Amino acid sequence: MMLHIPQVLTRSGVEAVRAIIDAGDWSDGNATSGVQAALAKKNLQLPLDSTAARDAGALISAALERSLLFVAGALPARILPPLFNRYGPDDAFADHIDNAIRVMPDGSRIRTDVSATLFLTDPEAYDGGELTVDDTFGVHQVKLAAGDMILYPSSSLHRVEPITRGARTSAFFWIQSLVRDDGRRALLFDMDMAIQRAALTLGQGDPAIITLTGGYHNLLRMWAEP
Ligand code: NI
C-alpha cells in the first residue's frame, strides 16, 4: 500500500525544519548505503549523529505522533530517527530495494516494513526528483508539497529520478510495523477508515459499528507481532 499523508508538517513546521538542516554540514550520501546501493546513489545527506539531524528529527517525530493517518497506516512498533537528504543537479538514486534490517541509535536492530519520505521542498522549486515506486499495482511517481509524506512498502523497488533543475530536500526514515505483511496492513487501514466514516452517520454506539470495530481489533490482535 502506498499512502499519501498531507500536511504532516505545517508551513511553519517545514520552515523550522529547513532552518535547522540548511545550516547543517551535509556530506556524501553513501555513508548510510549498503555496498550495492552506494553504486547507484548520488546525493548529499546530513550525518546521522549531527546536532542538526537530531534536532530536526525531533520536530518530525513529534509531528508523527500527532498524525492519526500515519499511525493508522503504518501501525508503527518502532520508528528510526529521520534522516535528511538533498538531491541537486544531476543527482539521483537508481532502482533499489531498501535494506531489510537497520540499526537504531541504541544499537538494537529493527526490520524495515514501511519506508517514508517527507518532502521538504515545494515541487515548483525543482524539476525531476520524483520518487518512483514499483508496487504490485504498477508504477507510481510521487512528488508532493513540502510538509506532505508518502509511505510505501520497504520491499518495493524504487528510485529517485535525476534532478534537472533546482534541488530537492527531504526527510526519510523506516518503520517496523506491528503488522509485517503489507496486504494485512492495507486491509486493516481500509477497514479502520471505513468504520470511521460509517460511524459519522450511524454513531459510535450503533451495533454494526461495534461489531466492525471489534472485528478490526480481533484481526489486529491476530496479526500483531511483538
Ligand atoms: Ni530507498
PDB file of N, CA and C in Angstrom, residues 40-43 86-96 119 123 125-132 141-143 158-169:
ATOM      1  N   ALA A  40      24.695   3.095  -6.854  1.00  0.00           N
ATOM      2  CA  ALA A  40      23.606   3.671  -7.628  1.00  0.00           C
ATOM      3  C   ALA A  40      23.168   5.037  -7.133  1.00  0.00           C
ATOM      4  N   LYS A  41      23.762   5.502  -6.046  1.00  0.00           N
ATOM      5  CA  LYS A  41      23.249   6.695  -5.374  1.00  0.00           C
ATOM      6  C   LYS A  41      24.200   7.879  -5.504  1.00  0.00           C
ATOM      7  N   LYS A  42      23.617   9.056  -5.781  1.00  0.00           N
ATOM      8  CA  LYS A  42      24.407  10.287  -5.774  1.00  0.00           C
ATOM      9  C   LYS A  42      23.548  11.377  -5.151  1.00  0.00           C
ATOM     10  N   ASN A  43      23.877  11.752  -3.924  1.00  0.00           N
ATOM     11  CA  ASN A  43      23.168  12.838  -3.252  1.00  0.00           C
ATOM     12  C   ASN A  43      23.974  13.290  -2.040  1.00  0.00           C
ATOM     13  N   ARG A  86      19.554  15.481   0.236  1.00  0.00           N
ATOM     14  CA  ARG A  86      19.380  16.586  -0.716  1.00  0.00           C
ATOM     15  C   ARG A  86      19.901  16.129  -2.069  1.00  0.00           C
ATOM     16  N   TYR A  87      19.034  16.237  -3.074  1.00  0.00           N
ATOM     17  CA  TYR A  87      19.417  15.918  -4.448  1.00  0.00           C
ATOM     18  C   TYR A  87      19.534  17.232  -5.214  1.00  0.00           C
ATOM     19  N   GLY A  88      20.724  17.494  -5.731  1.00  0.00           N
ATOM     20  CA  GLY A  88      20.951  18.677  -6.543  1.00  0.00           C
ATOM     21  C   GLY A  88      21.034  18.293  -8.016  1.00  0.00           C
ATOM     22  N   PRO A  89      21.456  19.220  -8.880  1.00  0.00           N
ATOM     23  CA  PRO A  89      21.531  18.935 -10.321  1.00  0.00           C
ATOM     24  C   PRO A  89      22.330  17.666 -10.612  1.00  0.00           C
ATOM     25  N   ASP A  90      21.736  16.789 -11.420  1.00  0.00           N
ATOM     26  CA  ASP A  90      22.327  15.513 -11.849  1.00  0.00           C
ATOM     27  C   ASP A  90      22.361  14.448 -10.752  1.00  0.00           C
ATOM     28  N   ASP A  91      21.906  14.772  -9.544  1.00  0.00           N
ATOM     29  CA  ASP A  91      21.852  13.732  -8.511  1.00  0.00           C
ATOM     30  C   ASP A  91      20.649  12.829  -8.755  1.00  0.00           C
ATOM     31  N   ALA A  92      20.752  11.574  -8.297  1.00  0.00           N
ATOM     32  CA  ALA A  92      19.672  10.599  -8.448  1.00  0.00           C
ATOM     33  C   ALA A  92      19.994   9.405  -7.572  1.00  0.00           C
ATOM     34  N   PHE A  93      19.038   8.492  -7.490  1.00  0.00           N
ATOM     35  CA  PHE A  93      19.242   7.225  -6.772  1.00  0.00           C
ATOM     36  C   PHE A  93      18.540   6.174  -7.614  1.00  0.00           C
ATOM     37  N   ALA A  94      19.324   5.302  -8.251  1.00  0.00           N
ATOM     38  CA  ALA A  94      18.770   4.328  -9.195  1.00  0.00           C
ATOM     39  C   ALA A  94      17.966   3.245  -8.469  1.00  0.00           C
ATOM     40  N   ASP A  95      17.283   2.404  -9.254  1.00  0.00           N
ATOM     41  CA  ASP A  95      16.430   1.346  -8.704  1.00  0.00           C
ATOM     42  C   ASP A  95      17.125   0.560  -7.589  1.00  0.00           C
ATOM     43  N   HIS A  96      16.419   0.379  -6.475  1.00  0.00           N
ATOM     44  CA  HIS A  96      16.943  -0.439  -5.373  1.00  0.00           C
ATOM     45  C   HIS A  96      15.796  -0.841  -4.460  1.00  0.00           C
ATOM     46  N   PHE A 119       8.493  15.229   2.183  1.00  0.00           N
ATOM     47  CA  PHE A 119       9.026  16.247   1.279  1.00  0.00           C
ATOM     48  C   PHE A 119       9.197  17.576   2.007  1.00  0.00           C
ATOM     49  N   PRO A 123       7.258  21.487  -4.910  1.00  0.00           N
ATOM     50  CA  PRO A 123       7.539  20.892  -6.232  1.00  0.00           C
ATOM     51  C   PRO A 123       7.922  21.913  -7.300  1.00  0.00           C
ATOM     52  N   ALA A 125       9.949  24.208  -7.075  1.00  0.00           N
ATOM     53  CA  ALA A 125      11.340  24.654  -6.917  1.00  0.00           C
ATOM     54  C   ALA A 125      12.345  23.746  -7.623  1.00  0.00           C
ATOM     55  N   TYR A 126      11.868  22.606  -8.168  1.00  0.00           N
ATOM     56  CA  TYR A 126      12.814  21.713  -8.850  1.00  0.00           C
ATOM     57  C   TYR A 126      12.096  20.906  -9.931  1.00  0.00           C
ATOM     58  N   ASP A 127      12.879  20.450 -10.901  1.00  0.00           N
ATOM     59  CA  ASP A 127      12.363  19.541 -11.940  1.00  0.00           C
ATOM     60  C   ASP A 127      13.044  18.187 -11.769  1.00  0.00           C
ATOM     61  N   GLY A 128      12.315  17.118 -12.128  1.00  0.00           N
ATOM     62  CA  GLY A 128      12.811  15.762 -11.868  1.00  0.00           C
ATOM     63  C   GLY A 128      12.672  15.466 -10.386  1.00  0.00           C
ATOM     64  N   GLY A 129      13.427  14.481  -9.904  1.00  0.00           N
ATOM     65  CA  GLY A 129      13.422  14.197  -8.474  1.00  0.00           C
ATOM     66  C   GLY A 129      12.196  13.450  -7.976  1.00  0.00           C
ATOM     67  N   GLU A 130      11.363  12.927  -8.890  1.00  0.00           N
ATOM     68  CA  GLU A 130      10.207  12.151  -8.435  1.00  0.00           C
ATOM     69  C   GLU A 130      10.680  10.876  -7.733  1.00  0.00           C
ATOM     70  N   LEU A 131       9.955  10.483  -6.707  1.00  0.00           N
ATOM     71  CA  LEU A 131      10.149   9.159  -6.122  1.00  0.00           C
ATOM     72  C   LEU A 131       9.288   8.192  -6.943  1.00  0.00           C
ATOM     73  N   THR A 132       9.933   7.230  -7.587  1.00  0.00           N
ATOM     74  CA  THR A 132       9.212   6.281  -8.426  1.00  0.00           C
ATOM     75  C   THR A 132       9.193   4.929  -7.722  1.00  0.00           C
ATOM     76  N   GLN A 141       4.620   7.532  -9.576  1.00  0.00           N
ATOM     77  CA  GLN A 141       5.575   8.632  -9.467  1.00  0.00           C
ATOM     78  C   GLN A 141       5.051   9.626  -8.455  1.00  0.00           C
ATOM     79  N   VAL A 142       5.872   9.949  -7.483  1.00  0.00           N
ATOM     80  CA  VAL A 142       5.422  10.756  -6.352  1.00  0.00           C
ATOM     81  C   VAL A 142       6.266  12.010  -6.220  1.00  0.00           C
ATOM     82  N   LYS A 143       5.573  13.138  -6.158  1.00  0.00           N
ATOM     83  CA  LYS A 143       6.234  14.428  -5.911  1.00  0.00           C
ATOM     84  C   LYS A 143       5.219  15.266  -5.167  1.00  0.00           C
ATOM     85  N   HIS A 158      12.293   0.854  -5.863  1.00  0.00           N
ATOM     86  CA  HIS A 158      12.029   2.286  -6.019  1.00  0.00           C
ATOM     87  C   HIS A 158      13.305   3.027  -6.401  1.00  0.00           C
ATOM     88  N   ARG A 159      13.121   4.258  -6.842  1.00  0.00           N
ATOM     89  CA  ARG A 159      14.265   5.082  -7.240  1.00  0.00           C
ATOM     90  C   ARG A 159      13.892   6.557  -7.096  1.00  0.00           C
ATOM     91  N   VAL A 160      14.899   7.407  -7.141  1.00  0.00           N
ATOM     92  CA  VAL A 160      14.669   8.853  -7.215  1.00  0.00           C
ATOM     93  C   VAL A 160      15.181   9.312  -8.572  1.00  0.00           C
ATOM     94  N   GLU A 161      14.290   9.916  -9.366  1.00  0.00           N
ATOM     95  CA  GLU A 161      14.637  10.334 -10.725  1.00  0.00           C
ATOM     96  C   GLU A 161      15.685  11.459 -10.680  1.00  0.00           C
ATOM     97  N   PRO A 162      16.509  11.567 -11.711  1.00  0.00           N
ATOM     98  CA  PRO A 162      17.526  12.629 -11.731  1.00  0.00           C
ATOM     99  C   PRO A 162      16.895  14.015 -11.633  1.00  0.00           C
ATOM    100  N   ILE A 163      17.579  14.890 -10.944  1.00  0.00           N
ATOM    101  CA  ILE A 163      17.161  16.291 -10.832  1.00  0.00           C
ATOM    102  C   ILE A 163      17.697  17.046 -12.057  1.00  0.00           C
ATOM    103  N   THR A 164      16.834  17.801 -12.711  1.00  0.00           N
ATOM    104  CA  THR A 164      17.284  18.562 -13.880  1.00  0.00           C
ATOM    105  C   THR A 164      17.315  20.066 -13.609  1.00  0.00           C
ATOM    106  N   ARG A 165      16.675  20.493 -12.511  1.00  0.00           N
ATOM    107  CA  ARG A 165      16.736  21.912 -12.106  1.00  0.00           C
ATOM    108  C   ARG A 165      16.494  22.010 -10.611  1.00  0.00           C
ATOM    109  N   GLY A 166      17.224  22.902  -9.939  1.00  0.00           N
ATOM    110  CA  GLY A 166      16.989  23.148  -8.521  1.00  0.00           C
ATOM    111  C   GLY A 166      17.489  22.017  -7.643  1.00  0.00           C
ATOM    112  N   ALA A 167      16.923  21.924  -6.451  1.00  0.00           N
ATOM    113  CA  ALA A 167      17.335  20.894  -5.500  1.00  0.00           C
ATOM    114  C   ALA A 167      16.121  20.432  -4.705  1.00  0.00           C
ATOM    115  N   ARG A 168      16.161  19.161  -4.285  1.00  0.00           N
ATOM    116  CA  ARG A 168      15.047  18.569  -3.536  1.00  0.00           C
ATOM    117  C   ARG A 168      15.589  18.072  -2.203  1.00  0.00           C
ATOM    118  N   THR A 169      15.071  18.633  -1.121  1.00  0.00           N
ATOM    119  CA  THR A 169      15.471  18.232   0.229  1.00  0.00           C
ATOM    120  C   THR A 169      14.313  17.478   0.871  1.00  0.00           C
TER     121      THR A 169
END
